[in-house]
Short mmCIF file of the N, C-alpha and C atoms (twelve columns), coordinates in Angstrom:
data_MODEL
# 
_entry.id   MODEL 
# 
loop_
_atom_site.group_PDB 
_atom_site.id 
_atom_site.type_symbol 
_atom_site.label_atom_id 
_atom_site.label_alt_id 
_atom_site.label_comp_id 
_atom_site.label_asym_id 
_atom_site.label_seq_id 
_atom_site.Cartn_x 
_atom_site.Cartn_y 
_atom_site.Cartn_z 
_atom_site.pdbx_PDB_model_num 
ATOM 1   N N  . GLN A 1   36.167 -69.141 82.723  1 
ATOM 2   C CA . GLN A 1   36.227 -68.303 81.505  1 
ATOM 3   C C  . GLN A 1   34.626 -67.712 81.311  1 
ATOM 4   N N  . GLY A 2   34.201 -66.587 80.843  1 
ATOM 5   C CA . GLY A 2   33.003 -66.034 80.858  1 
ATOM 6   C C  . GLY A 2   32.087 -66.829 81.296  1 
ATOM 7   N N  . GLN A 3   31.984 -66.093 83.034  1 
ATOM 8   C CA . GLN A 3   30.808 -66.946 83.902  1 
ATOM 9   C C  . GLN A 3   30.248 -65.501 84.000  1 
ATOM 10  N N  . LEU A 4   29.030 -64.864 84.446  1 
ATOM 11  C CA . LEU A 4   28.944 -63.632 85.692  1 
ATOM 12  C C  . LEU A 4   28.334 -64.539 87.143  1 
ATOM 13  N N  . GLU A 5   28.201 -64.175 88.112  1 
ATOM 14  C CA . GLU A 5   27.846 -64.642 88.993  1 
ATOM 15  C C  . GLU A 5   26.875 -63.502 89.795  1 
ATOM 16  N N  . GLN A 6   25.078 -63.799 90.108  1 
ATOM 17  C CA . GLN A 6   24.351 -62.480 90.689  1 
ATOM 18  C C  . GLN A 6   23.823 -63.957 91.892  1 
ATOM 19  N N  . SER A 7   23.931 -62.337 92.557  1 
ATOM 20  C CA . SER A 7   24.066 -62.403 93.914  1 
ATOM 21  C C  . SER A 7   22.604 -61.101 94.027  1 
ATOM 22  N N  . GLY A 8   22.093 -61.978 95.479  1 
ATOM 23  C CA . GLY A 8   20.802 -61.185 95.535  1 
ATOM 24  C C  . GLY A 8   19.734 -61.223 95.435  1 
ATOM 25  N N  . GLY A 9   18.574 -60.311 95.348  1 
ATOM 26  C CA . GLY A 9   17.108 -61.169 94.744  1 
ATOM 27  C C  . GLY A 9   15.615 -61.488 95.889  1 
ATOM 28  N N  . GLY A 10  15.126 -62.083 95.635  1 
ATOM 29  C CA . GLY A 10  14.484 -63.143 95.922  1 
ATOM 30  C C  . GLY A 10  13.001 -62.097 96.074  1 
ATOM 31  N N  . LEU A 11  12.268 -62.656 98.361  1 
ATOM 32  C CA . LEU A 11  11.128 -62.437 97.995  1 
ATOM 33  C C  . LEU A 11  11.223 -61.045 98.656  1 
ATOM 34  N N  . VAL A 12  9.908  -59.670 97.921  1 
ATOM 35  C CA . VAL A 12  10.506 -58.492 97.886  1 
ATOM 36  C C  . VAL A 12  8.019  -57.892 98.078  1 
ATOM 37  N N  . GLN A 13  8.143  -56.977 99.732  1 
ATOM 38  C CA . GLN A 13  7.447  -55.909 99.811  1 
ATOM 39  C C  . GLN A 13  6.635  -54.912 98.953  1 
ATOM 40  N N  . PRO A 14  5.933  -55.063 98.327  1 
ATOM 41  C CA . PRO A 14  5.294  -53.954 97.394  1 
ATOM 42  C C  . PRO A 14  6.660  -52.694 98.234  1 
ATOM 43  N N  . GLY A 15  6.947  -51.630 97.550  1 
ATOM 44  C CA . GLY A 15  7.199  -50.586 98.222  1 
ATOM 45  C C  . GLY A 15  8.319  -50.808 98.611  1 
ATOM 46  N N  . GLY A 16  9.368  -51.919 98.815  1 
ATOM 47  C CA . GLY A 16  10.130 -52.189 99.259  1 
ATOM 48  C C  . GLY A 16  11.799 -52.226 98.532  1 
ATOM 49  N N  . SER A 17  12.718 -52.608 98.427  1 
ATOM 50  C CA . SER A 17  13.919 -52.623 98.114  1 
ATOM 51  C C  . SER A 17  14.725 -53.545 97.401  1 
ATOM 52  N N  . LEU A 18  15.343 -53.424 96.785  1 
ATOM 53  C CA . LEU A 18  16.340 -54.284 96.662  1 
ATOM 54  C C  . LEU A 18  17.799 -53.534 96.359  1 
ATOM 55  N N  . ARG A 19  18.104 -54.713 95.786  1 
ATOM 56  C CA . ARG A 19  19.677 -55.457 95.679  1 
ATOM 57  C C  . ARG A 19  20.553 -56.364 95.042  1 
ATOM 58  N N  . LEU A 20  20.649 -56.120 93.336  1 
ATOM 59  C CA . LEU A 20  21.476 -57.014 92.155  1 
ATOM 60  C C  . LEU A 20  23.119 -56.653 92.335  1 
ATOM 61  N N  . PHE A 21  23.455 -58.326 92.641  1 
ATOM 62  C CA . PHE A 21  24.871 -58.095 92.965  1 
ATOM 63  C C  . PHE A 21  24.983 -58.523 91.654  1 
ATOM 64  N N  . CYS A 22  26.339 -58.555 89.871  1 
ATOM 65  C CA . CYS A 22  26.939 -58.920 89.436  1 
ATOM 66  C C  . CYS A 22  28.176 -59.088 89.511  1 
ATOM 67  N N  . ASP A 23  29.197 -60.519 89.786  1 
ATOM 68  C CA . ASP A 23  30.324 -60.150 88.837  1 
ATOM 69  C C  . ASP A 23  30.674 -60.833 87.695  1 
ATOM 70  N N  . ALA A 24  31.652 -60.256 87.446  1 
ATOM 71  C CA . ALA A 24  32.247 -60.282 85.353  1 
ATOM 72  C C  . ALA A 24  34.023 -60.894 85.518  1 
ATOM 73  N N  . ARG A 25  34.331 -60.715 86.663  1 
ATOM 74  C CA . ARG A 25  35.648 -61.724 86.692  1 
ATOM 75  C C  . ARG A 25  35.471 -61.941 85.619  1 
ATOM 76  N N  . THR A 26  35.447 -63.179 84.851  1 
ATOM 77  C CA . THR A 26  36.189 -63.524 84.569  1 
ATOM 78  C C  . THR A 26  36.339 -63.247 82.965  1 
ATOM 79  N N  . ILE A 27  35.275 -62.243 82.547  1 
ATOM 80  C CA . ILE A 27  34.940 -62.119 81.239  1 
ATOM 81  C C  . ILE A 27  36.398 -61.032 81.311  1 
ATOM 82  N N  . PHE A 28  37.152 -60.488 80.167  1 
ATOM 83  C CA . PHE A 28  38.375 -59.977 79.702  1 
ATOM 84  C C  . PHE A 28  38.885 -58.895 79.721  1 
ATOM 85  N N  . SER A 29  37.045 -58.442 78.360  1 
ATOM 86  C CA . SER A 29  37.736 -56.533 77.821  1 
ATOM 87  C C  . SER A 29  35.604 -56.959 78.800  1 
ATOM 88  N N  . ILE A 30  35.309 -55.009 78.990  1 
ATOM 89  C CA . ILE A 30  33.824 -55.415 79.130  1 
ATOM 90  C C  . ILE A 30  33.624 -53.670 78.745  1 
ATOM 91  N N  . ASN A 31  32.425 -53.434 77.774  1 
ATOM 92  C CA . ASN A 31  32.178 -52.822 77.648  1 
ATOM 93  C C  . ASN A 31  30.994 -52.134 77.978  1 
ATOM 94  N N  . ALA A 32  29.694 -52.560 77.760  1 
ATOM 95  C CA . ALA A 32  29.099 -51.576 78.664  1 
ATOM 96  C C  . ALA A 32  27.992 -53.370 79.511  1 
ATOM 97  N N  . MET A 33  28.065 -52.811 80.284  1 
ATOM 98  C CA . MET A 33  26.814 -53.465 81.261  1 
ATOM 99  C C  . MET A 33  25.291 -53.327 81.730  1 
ATOM 100 N N  . GLY A 34  24.211 -54.779 82.274  1 
ATOM 101 C CA . GLY A 34  23.441 -53.761 82.168  1 
ATOM 102 C C  . GLY A 34  22.854 -55.343 83.182  1 
ATOM 103 N N  . TRP A 35  21.292 -54.638 83.247  1 
ATOM 104 C CA . TRP A 35  20.911 -56.263 83.649  1 
ATOM 105 C C  . TRP A 35  18.950 -55.781 82.690  1 
ATOM 106 N N  . TYR A 36  18.761 -56.753 83.370  1 
ATOM 107 C CA . TYR A 36  17.697 -57.536 81.628  1 
ATOM 108 C C  . TYR A 36  16.736 -58.119 83.086  1 
ATOM 109 N N  . ARG A 37  15.477 -58.644 82.988  1 
ATOM 110 C CA . ARG A 37  14.464 -59.185 82.913  1 
ATOM 111 C C  . ARG A 37  14.008 -59.830 81.960  1 
ATOM 112 N N  . GLN A 38  12.924 -61.055 82.524  1 
ATOM 113 C CA . GLN A 38  11.831 -61.510 82.146  1 
ATOM 114 C C  . GLN A 38  10.987 -62.566 83.231  1 
ATOM 115 N N  . ALA A 39  9.506  -61.699 83.038  1 
ATOM 116 C CA . ALA A 39  8.659  -62.099 83.987  1 
ATOM 117 C C  . ALA A 39  8.041  -63.294 82.702  1 
ATOM 118 N N  . PRO A 40  6.942  -63.789 83.662  1 
ATOM 119 C CA . PRO A 40  6.325  -65.311 82.739  1 
ATOM 120 C C  . PRO A 40  5.440  -65.218 81.489  1 
ATOM 121 N N  . GLY A 41  5.978  -65.397 80.200  1 
ATOM 122 C CA . GLY A 41  4.696  -65.272 78.943  1 
ATOM 123 C C  . GLY A 41  5.603  -64.086 78.650  1 
ATOM 124 N N  . LYS A 42  6.596  -63.240 79.266  1 
ATOM 125 C CA . LYS A 42  6.525  -62.289 78.123  1 
ATOM 126 C C  . LYS A 42  8.194  -62.238 77.749  1 
ATOM 127 N N  . GLN A 43  8.679  -61.565 76.697  1 
ATOM 128 C CA . GLN A 43  10.297 -61.789 76.850  1 
ATOM 129 C C  . GLN A 43  10.988 -60.577 77.376  1 
ATOM 130 N N  . ARG A 44  11.920 -61.591 77.062  1 
ATOM 131 C CA . ARG A 44  13.336 -60.120 78.002  1 
ATOM 132 C C  . ARG A 44  13.393 -58.796 77.603  1 
ATOM 133 N N  . GLU A 45  13.177 -58.001 79.112  1 
ATOM 134 C CA . GLU A 45  13.412 -57.053 78.469  1 
ATOM 135 C C  . GLU A 45  14.610 -56.171 79.200  1 
ATOM 136 N N  . LEU A 46  15.116 -54.651 78.324  1 
ATOM 137 C CA . LEU A 46  16.181 -54.210 79.752  1 
ATOM 138 C C  . LEU A 46  15.552 -52.912 80.838  1 
ATOM 139 N N  . VAL A 47  16.679 -53.106 81.604  1 
ATOM 140 C CA . VAL A 47  16.196 -52.403 82.507  1 
ATOM 141 C C  . VAL A 47  16.771 -51.165 83.229  1 
ATOM 142 N N  . ALA A 48  17.980 -51.715 83.165  1 
ATOM 143 C CA . ALA A 48  19.010 -50.709 82.705  1 
ATOM 144 C C  . ALA A 48  20.519 -51.474 82.688  1 
ATOM 145 N N  . LEU A 49  21.284 -50.481 82.234  1 
ATOM 146 C CA . LEU A 49  22.451 -50.834 81.342  1 
ATOM 147 C C  . LEU A 49  23.257 -49.521 81.486  1 
ATOM 148 N N  . ILE A 50  24.681 -49.707 81.638  1 
ATOM 149 C CA . ILE A 50  25.722 -48.721 81.779  1 
ATOM 150 C C  . ILE A 50  27.257 -48.990 80.834  1 
ATOM 151 N N  . THR A 51  27.420 -47.753 80.142  1 
ATOM 152 C CA . THR A 51  29.281 -48.397 79.872  1 
ATOM 153 C C  . THR A 51  29.973 -48.356 80.202  1 
ATOM 154 N N  . ARG A 52  31.587 -48.494 79.496  1 
ATOM 155 C CA . ARG A 52  31.925 -48.450 80.422  1 
ATOM 156 C C  . ARG A 52  33.133 -47.132 81.053  1 
ATOM 157 N N  . SER A 53  32.281 -45.818 80.210  1 
ATOM 158 C CA . SER A 53  32.476 -44.582 79.977  1 
ATOM 159 C C  . SER A 53  31.458 -44.296 81.944  1 
ATOM 160 N N  . GLY A 54  29.619 -45.121 81.668  1 
ATOM 161 C CA . GLY A 54  29.414 -44.497 83.074  1 
ATOM 162 C C  . GLY A 54  27.977 -43.692 82.578  1 
ATOM 163 N N  . ASP A 55  27.467 -43.802 81.551  1 
ATOM 164 C CA . ASP A 55  26.890 -43.667 81.335  1 
ATOM 165 C C  . ASP A 55  25.667 -44.350 81.223  1 
ATOM 166 N N  . THR A 56  24.341 -44.134 81.416  1 
ATOM 167 C CA . THR A 56  23.352 -45.176 82.304  1 
ATOM 168 C C  . THR A 56  21.944 -44.589 81.091  1 
ATOM 169 N N  . ARG A 57  21.894 -45.858 80.970  1 
ATOM 170 C CA . ARG A 57  20.111 -45.989 81.129  1 
ATOM 171 C C  . ARG A 57  19.145 -46.904 81.288  1 
ATOM 172 N N  . TYR A 58  18.117 -46.173 81.160  1 
ATOM 173 C CA . TYR A 58  16.732 -47.121 82.114  1 
ATOM 174 C C  . TYR A 58  15.495 -46.864 81.552  1 
ATOM 175 N N  . ALA A 59  14.680 -48.899 81.408  1 
ATOM 176 C CA . ALA A 59  13.532 -48.883 81.076  1 
ATOM 177 C C  . ALA A 59  12.612 -47.277 82.072  1 
ATOM 178 N N  . ASP A 60  11.575 -47.163 80.957  1 
ATOM 179 C CA . ASP A 60  10.549 -45.920 81.687  1 
ATOM 180 C C  . ASP A 60  10.280 -46.290 82.576  1 
ATOM 181 N N  . SER A 61  9.836  -47.939 82.084  1 
ATOM 182 C CA . SER A 61  8.887  -48.242 83.704  1 
ATOM 183 C C  . SER A 61  9.615  -48.390 85.076  1 
ATOM 184 N N  . VAL A 62  10.933 -48.768 84.962  1 
ATOM 185 C CA . VAL A 62  12.040 -48.677 86.516  1 
ATOM 186 C C  . VAL A 62  12.370 -46.715 86.025  1 
ATOM 187 N N  . LYS A 63  12.401 -45.328 86.066  1 
ATOM 188 C CA . LYS A 63  13.299 -44.349 85.955  1 
ATOM 189 C C  . LYS A 63  12.625 -44.046 87.175  1 
ATOM 190 N N  . GLY A 64  13.403 -43.482 88.161  1 
ATOM 191 C CA . GLY A 64  13.717 -42.878 88.982  1 
ATOM 192 C C  . GLY A 64  13.217 -44.261 90.945  1 
ATOM 193 N N  . ARG A 65  13.054 -44.991 90.107  1 
ATOM 194 C CA . ARG A 65  12.956 -45.917 91.040  1 
ATOM 195 C C  . ARG A 65  14.373 -46.976 91.275  1 
ATOM 196 N N  . ALA A 66  15.412 -46.451 90.230  1 
ATOM 197 C CA . ALA A 66  16.663 -48.314 89.690  1 
ATOM 198 C C  . ALA A 66  18.143 -47.053 89.475  1 
ATOM 199 N N  . THR A 67  19.107 -47.591 90.592  1 
ATOM 200 C CA . THR A 67  20.288 -47.070 90.299  1 
ATOM 201 C C  . THR A 67  21.284 -48.134 89.323  1 
ATOM 202 N N  . ILE A 68  21.793 -47.482 88.358  1 
ATOM 203 C CA . ILE A 68  22.562 -49.124 88.394  1 
ATOM 204 C C  . ILE A 68  24.163 -48.253 89.080  1 
ATOM 205 N N  . SER A 69  24.961 -49.292 88.870  1 
ATOM 206 C CA . SER A 69  26.070 -48.658 89.366  1 
ATOM 207 C C  . SER A 69  27.944 -49.940 88.861  1 
ATOM 208 N N  . ARG A 70  28.403 -49.288 88.307  1 
ATOM 209 C CA . ARG A 70  29.486 -50.497 88.570  1 
ATOM 210 C C  . ARG A 70  31.459 -50.087 88.765  1 
ATOM 211 N N  . ASP A 71  31.993 -51.117 89.073  1 
ATOM 212 C CA . ASP A 71  33.630 -50.735 88.815  1 
ATOM 213 C C  . ASP A 71  34.537 -51.562 88.118  1 
ATOM 214 N N  . ASN A 72  34.428 -50.633 87.252  1 
ATOM 215 C CA . ASN A 72  35.217 -51.120 85.988  1 
ATOM 216 C C  . ASN A 72  36.321 -51.636 86.659  1 
ATOM 217 N N  . ASP A 73  37.345 -51.916 88.153  1 
ATOM 218 C CA . ASP A 73  38.133 -52.113 88.367  1 
ATOM 219 C C  . ASP A 73  37.607 -53.806 89.140  1 
ATOM 220 N N  . LYS A 74  36.915 -53.340 89.627  1 
ATOM 221 C CA . LYS A 74  36.624 -54.875 90.150  1 
ATOM 222 C C  . LYS A 74  35.576 -55.414 88.635  1 
ATOM 223 N N  . LYS A 75  35.194 -55.286 87.731  1 
ATOM 224 C CA . LYS A 75  33.859 -56.286 86.892  1 
ATOM 225 C C  . LYS A 75  33.014 -56.382 87.561  1 
ATOM 226 N N  . THR A 76  32.253 -54.774 88.387  1 
ATOM 227 C CA . THR A 76  31.266 -55.972 89.012  1 
ATOM 228 C C  . THR A 76  29.896 -54.851 88.470  1 
ATOM 229 N N  . VAL A 77  28.801 -55.136 88.524  1 
ATOM 230 C CA . VAL A 77  28.138 -54.600 88.320  1 
ATOM 231 C C  . VAL A 77  26.060 -54.712 89.187  1 
ATOM 232 N N  . THR A 78  26.127 -53.280 89.716  1 
ATOM 233 C CA . THR A 78  24.454 -53.462 91.132  1 
ATOM 234 C C  . THR A 78  23.234 -52.675 90.696  1 
ATOM 235 N N  . LEU A 79  22.819 -53.240 90.674  1 
ATOM 236 C CA . LEU A 79  21.520 -52.521 90.073  1 
ATOM 237 C C  . LEU A 79  20.577 -52.448 92.017  1 
ATOM 238 N N  . GLN A 80  20.370 -51.067 92.069  1 
ATOM 239 C CA . GLN A 80  20.067 -50.616 93.650  1 
ATOM 240 C C  . GLN A 80  18.729 -50.584 92.491  1 
ATOM 241 N N  . MET A 81  16.935 -50.838 93.447  1 
ATOM 242 C CA . MET A 81  15.573 -50.399 93.117  1 
ATOM 243 C C  . MET A 81  14.949 -50.042 94.151  1 
ATOM 244 N N  . SER A 82  14.047 -49.216 93.891  1 
ATOM 245 C CA . SER A 82  12.904 -49.459 95.703  1 
ATOM 246 C C  . SER A 82  11.950 -48.760 94.894  1 
ATOM 247 N N  . GLY A 83  10.954 -48.517 95.572  1 
ATOM 248 C CA . GLY A 83  9.869  -48.348 95.465  1 
ATOM 249 C C  . GLY A 83  9.097  -49.148 94.738  1 
ATOM 250 N N  . LEU A 84  9.415  -50.978 94.985  1 
ATOM 251 C CA . LEU A 84  9.066  -52.253 93.927  1 
ATOM 252 C C  . LEU A 84  7.327  -52.754 94.063  1 
ATOM 253 N N  . LYS A 85  7.118  -52.854 92.783  1 
ATOM 254 C CA . LYS A 85  6.424  -53.152 91.975  1 
ATOM 255 C C  . LYS A 85  5.746  -54.396 92.224  1 
ATOM 256 N N  . PRO A 86  4.658  -55.016 92.601  1 
ATOM 257 C CA . PRO A 86  4.467  -56.383 91.502  1 
ATOM 258 C C  . PRO A 86  4.719  -56.655 90.255  1 
ATOM 259 N N  . GLU A 87  4.987  -55.549 89.057  1 
ATOM 260 C CA . GLU A 87  4.498  -55.856 87.799  1 
ATOM 261 C C  . GLU A 87  6.124  -55.704 87.313  1 
ATOM 262 N N  . ASP A 88  7.054  -55.443 88.684  1 
ATOM 263 C CA . ASP A 88  8.608  -55.997 89.170  1 
ATOM 264 C C  . ASP A 88  9.104  -56.785 88.980  1 
ATOM 265 N N  . THR A 89  7.326  -58.363 88.967  1 
ATOM 266 C CA . THR A 89  8.461  -59.453 89.185  1 
ATOM 267 C C  . THR A 89  8.634  -59.805 88.542  1 
ATOM 268 N N  . ALA A 90  9.769  -60.807 88.368  1 
ATOM 269 C CA . ALA A 90  11.172 -61.376 87.022  1 
ATOM 270 C C  . ALA A 90  11.882 -62.071 87.500  1 
ATOM 271 N N  . VAL A 91  12.303 -62.550 86.947  1 
ATOM 272 C CA . VAL A 91  13.121 -63.293 86.949  1 
ATOM 273 C C  . VAL A 91  14.325 -62.050 86.176  1 
ATOM 274 N N  . TYR A 92  15.870 -62.690 86.999  1 
ATOM 275 C CA . TYR A 92  16.449 -60.530 86.724  1 
ATOM 276 C C  . TYR A 92  17.958 -61.145 86.259  1 
ATOM 277 N N  . TYR A 93  18.271 -60.535 85.112  1 
ATOM 278 C CA . TYR A 93  19.315 -61.281 85.073  1 
ATOM 279 C C  . TYR A 93  21.008 -60.529 83.703  1 
ATOM 280 N N  . CYS A 94  22.375 -60.552 84.725  1 
ATOM 281 C CA . CYS A 94  23.645 -59.969 84.765  1 
ATOM 282 C C  . CYS A 94  23.892 -60.174 82.905  1 
ATOM 283 N N  . ASN A 95  24.360 -58.972 82.189  1 
ATOM 284 C CA . ASN A 95  24.952 -58.726 81.218  1 
ATOM 285 C C  . ASN A 95  26.223 -58.122 81.213  1 
ATOM 286 N N  . ALA A 96  27.315 -59.141 80.320  1 
ATOM 287 C CA . ALA A 96  28.212 -58.341 79.575  1 
ATOM 288 C C  . ALA A 96  28.204 -58.431 78.634  1 
ATOM 289 N N  . GLN A 97  28.513 -57.249 78.082  1 
ATOM 290 C CA . GLN A 97  29.315 -57.306 76.472  1 
ATOM 291 C C  . GLN A 97  31.074 -56.709 76.010  1 
ATOM 292 N N  . GLN A 98  31.224 -58.016 76.116  1 
ATOM 293 C CA . GLN A 98  32.852 -57.838 75.456  1 
ATOM 294 C C  . GLN A 98  32.790 -57.731 74.087  1 
ATOM 295 N N  . PRO A 99  34.045 -56.690 73.977  1 
ATOM 296 C CA . PRO A 99  34.061 -56.634 71.687  1 
ATOM 297 C C  . PRO A 99  34.482 -57.570 71.644  1 
ATOM 298 N N  . THR A 100 34.666 -57.988 69.989  1 
ATOM 299 C CA . THR A 100 35.525 -58.399 69.415  1 
ATOM 300 C C  . THR A 100 35.883 -58.072 68.620  1 
ATOM 301 N N  . TRP A 101 37.465 -58.506 68.442  1 
ATOM 302 C CA . TRP A 101 38.372 -58.015 67.390  1 
ATOM 303 C C  . TRP A 101 38.872 -59.056 66.236  1 
ATOM 304 N N  . TYR A 102 38.938 -58.857 65.447  1 
ATOM 305 C CA . TYR A 102 39.746 -59.516 63.951  1 
ATOM 306 C C  . TYR A 102 39.728 -59.380 63.400  1 
ATOM 307 N N  . ASN A 103 42.209 -59.535 63.715  1 
ATOM 308 C CA . ASN A 103 43.226 -59.216 62.729  1 
ATOM 309 C C  . ASN A 103 42.573 -57.077 63.439  1 
ATOM 310 N N  . GLY A 104 42.542 -56.671 64.250  1 
ATOM 311 C CA . GLY A 104 41.991 -55.962 64.795  1 
ATOM 312 C C  . GLY A 104 40.980 -55.122 64.217  1 
ATOM 313 N N  . VAL A 105 39.902 -55.501 63.363  1 
ATOM 314 C CA . VAL A 105 38.785 -54.990 63.123  1 
ATOM 315 C C  . VAL A 105 38.225 -54.032 64.551  1 
ATOM 316 N N  . TYR A 106 37.607 -54.138 64.651  1 
ATOM 317 C CA . TYR A 106 36.000 -53.677 65.405  1 
ATOM 318 C C  . TYR A 106 35.156 -55.090 64.951  1 
ATOM 319 N N  . GLY A 107 34.956 -56.082 65.402  1 
ATOM 320 C CA . GLY A 107 33.277 -56.843 65.094  1 
ATOM 321 C C  . GLY A 107 32.377 -57.238 65.739  1 
ATOM 322 N N  . GLY A 108 31.881 -56.980 66.497  1 
ATOM 323 C CA . GLY A 108 30.998 -56.567 67.393  1 
ATOM 324 C C  . GLY A 108 30.940 -56.457 68.663  1 
ATOM 325 N N  . GLU A 109 30.321 -57.138 69.410  1 
ATOM 326 C CA . GLU A 109 30.042 -57.457 71.169  1 
ATOM 327 C C  . GLU A 109 29.296 -58.566 70.707  1 
ATOM 328 N N  . THR A 110 29.720 -59.737 72.279  1 
ATOM 329 C CA . THR A 110 29.819 -61.007 72.642  1 
ATOM 330 C C  . THR A 110 28.952 -60.632 73.860  1 
ATOM 331 N N  . ASP A 111 27.789 -61.471 74.514  1 
ATOM 332 C CA . ASP A 111 27.149 -61.579 75.168  1 
ATOM 333 C C  . ASP A 111 27.107 -62.995 76.592  1 
ATOM 334 N N  . TYR A 112 27.423 -61.801 77.132  1 
ATOM 335 C CA . TYR A 112 27.391 -62.778 78.172  1 
ATOM 336 C C  . TYR A 112 26.041 -62.894 79.410  1 
ATOM 337 N N  . TRP A 113 25.717 -63.668 80.020  1 
ATOM 338 C CA . TRP A 113 25.094 -63.871 80.862  1 
ATOM 339 C C  . TRP A 113 25.571 -64.353 82.371  1 
ATOM 340 N N  . GLY A 114 24.289 -64.097 82.786  1 
ATOM 341 C CA . GLY A 114 24.090 -64.537 84.045  1 
ATOM 342 C C  . GLY A 114 23.022 -65.551 84.628  1 
ATOM 343 N N  . GLN A 115 23.116 -66.151 85.659  1 
ATOM 344 C CA . GLN A 115 22.100 -67.421 85.814  1 
ATOM 345 C C  . GLN A 115 20.391 -67.956 86.518  1 
ATOM 346 N N  . GLY A 116 20.514 -65.609 85.861  1 
ATOM 347 C CA . GLY A 116 19.117 -65.493 86.297  1 
ATOM 348 C C  . GLY A 116 18.859 -64.955 87.726  1 
ATOM 349 N N  . THR A 117 18.440 -64.379 88.245  1 
ATOM 350 C CA . THR A 117 17.849 -64.493 89.745  1 
ATOM 351 C C  . THR A 117 15.949 -64.359 90.069  1 
ATOM 352 N N  . GLN A 118 15.434 -65.351 90.663  1 
ATOM 353 C CA . GLN A 118 13.767 -64.151 90.766  1 
ATOM 354 C C  . GLN A 118 13.524 -63.175 91.678  1 
ATOM 355 N N  . VAL A 119 13.123 -62.656 91.854  1 
ATOM 356 C CA . VAL A 119 12.857 -61.351 91.939  1 
ATOM 357 C C  . VAL A 119 10.927 -61.373 92.038  1 
ATOM 358 N N  . THR A 120 10.542 -61.468 93.438  1 
ATOM 359 C CA . THR A 120 8.625  -61.079 93.744  1 
ATOM 360 C C  . THR A 120 8.544  -60.914 94.383  1 
ATOM 361 N N  . VAL A 121 7.429  -59.576 94.731  1 
ATOM 362 C CA . VAL A 121 7.396  -58.603 94.798  1 
ATOM 363 C C  . VAL A 121 5.555  -58.851 94.767  1 
ATOM 364 N N  . SER A 122 5.789  -59.373 96.243  1 
ATOM 365 C CA . SER A 122 4.391  -58.893 96.570  1 
ATOM 366 C C  . SER A 122 4.131  -59.643 98.332  1 
ATOM 367 N N  . SER A 123 2.978  -59.244 98.528  1 
ATOM 368 C CA . SER A 123 2.617  -58.869 100.121 1 
ATOM 369 C C  . SER A 123 2.727  -60.004 100.605 1 
# 
């Protein structure tokens, strides 16, 4: 219940590509899904987000280099990045937002997180 399983990442050379995958099948109902990252000494930041209807949003730093996609039936989300730079080095986290309801009234979103995966961009 409420587990997100991530895979992918690792050591990548500058200019290389990566693919991160997240399985959120244990989450009953999901609205937005996304990828965040946290570099040493920095706050966690949004990398990319995708709504249930497929609308996407990207951090300025990855626009044109990242593509987020999801499979609503399988409850999975994938992040593909190319043209990787050393500043992309961080721990990447998968996120899924579950809507909450109280007696039929929308009560906001509950965030679920993956375990994190290290991405290191270095030669």
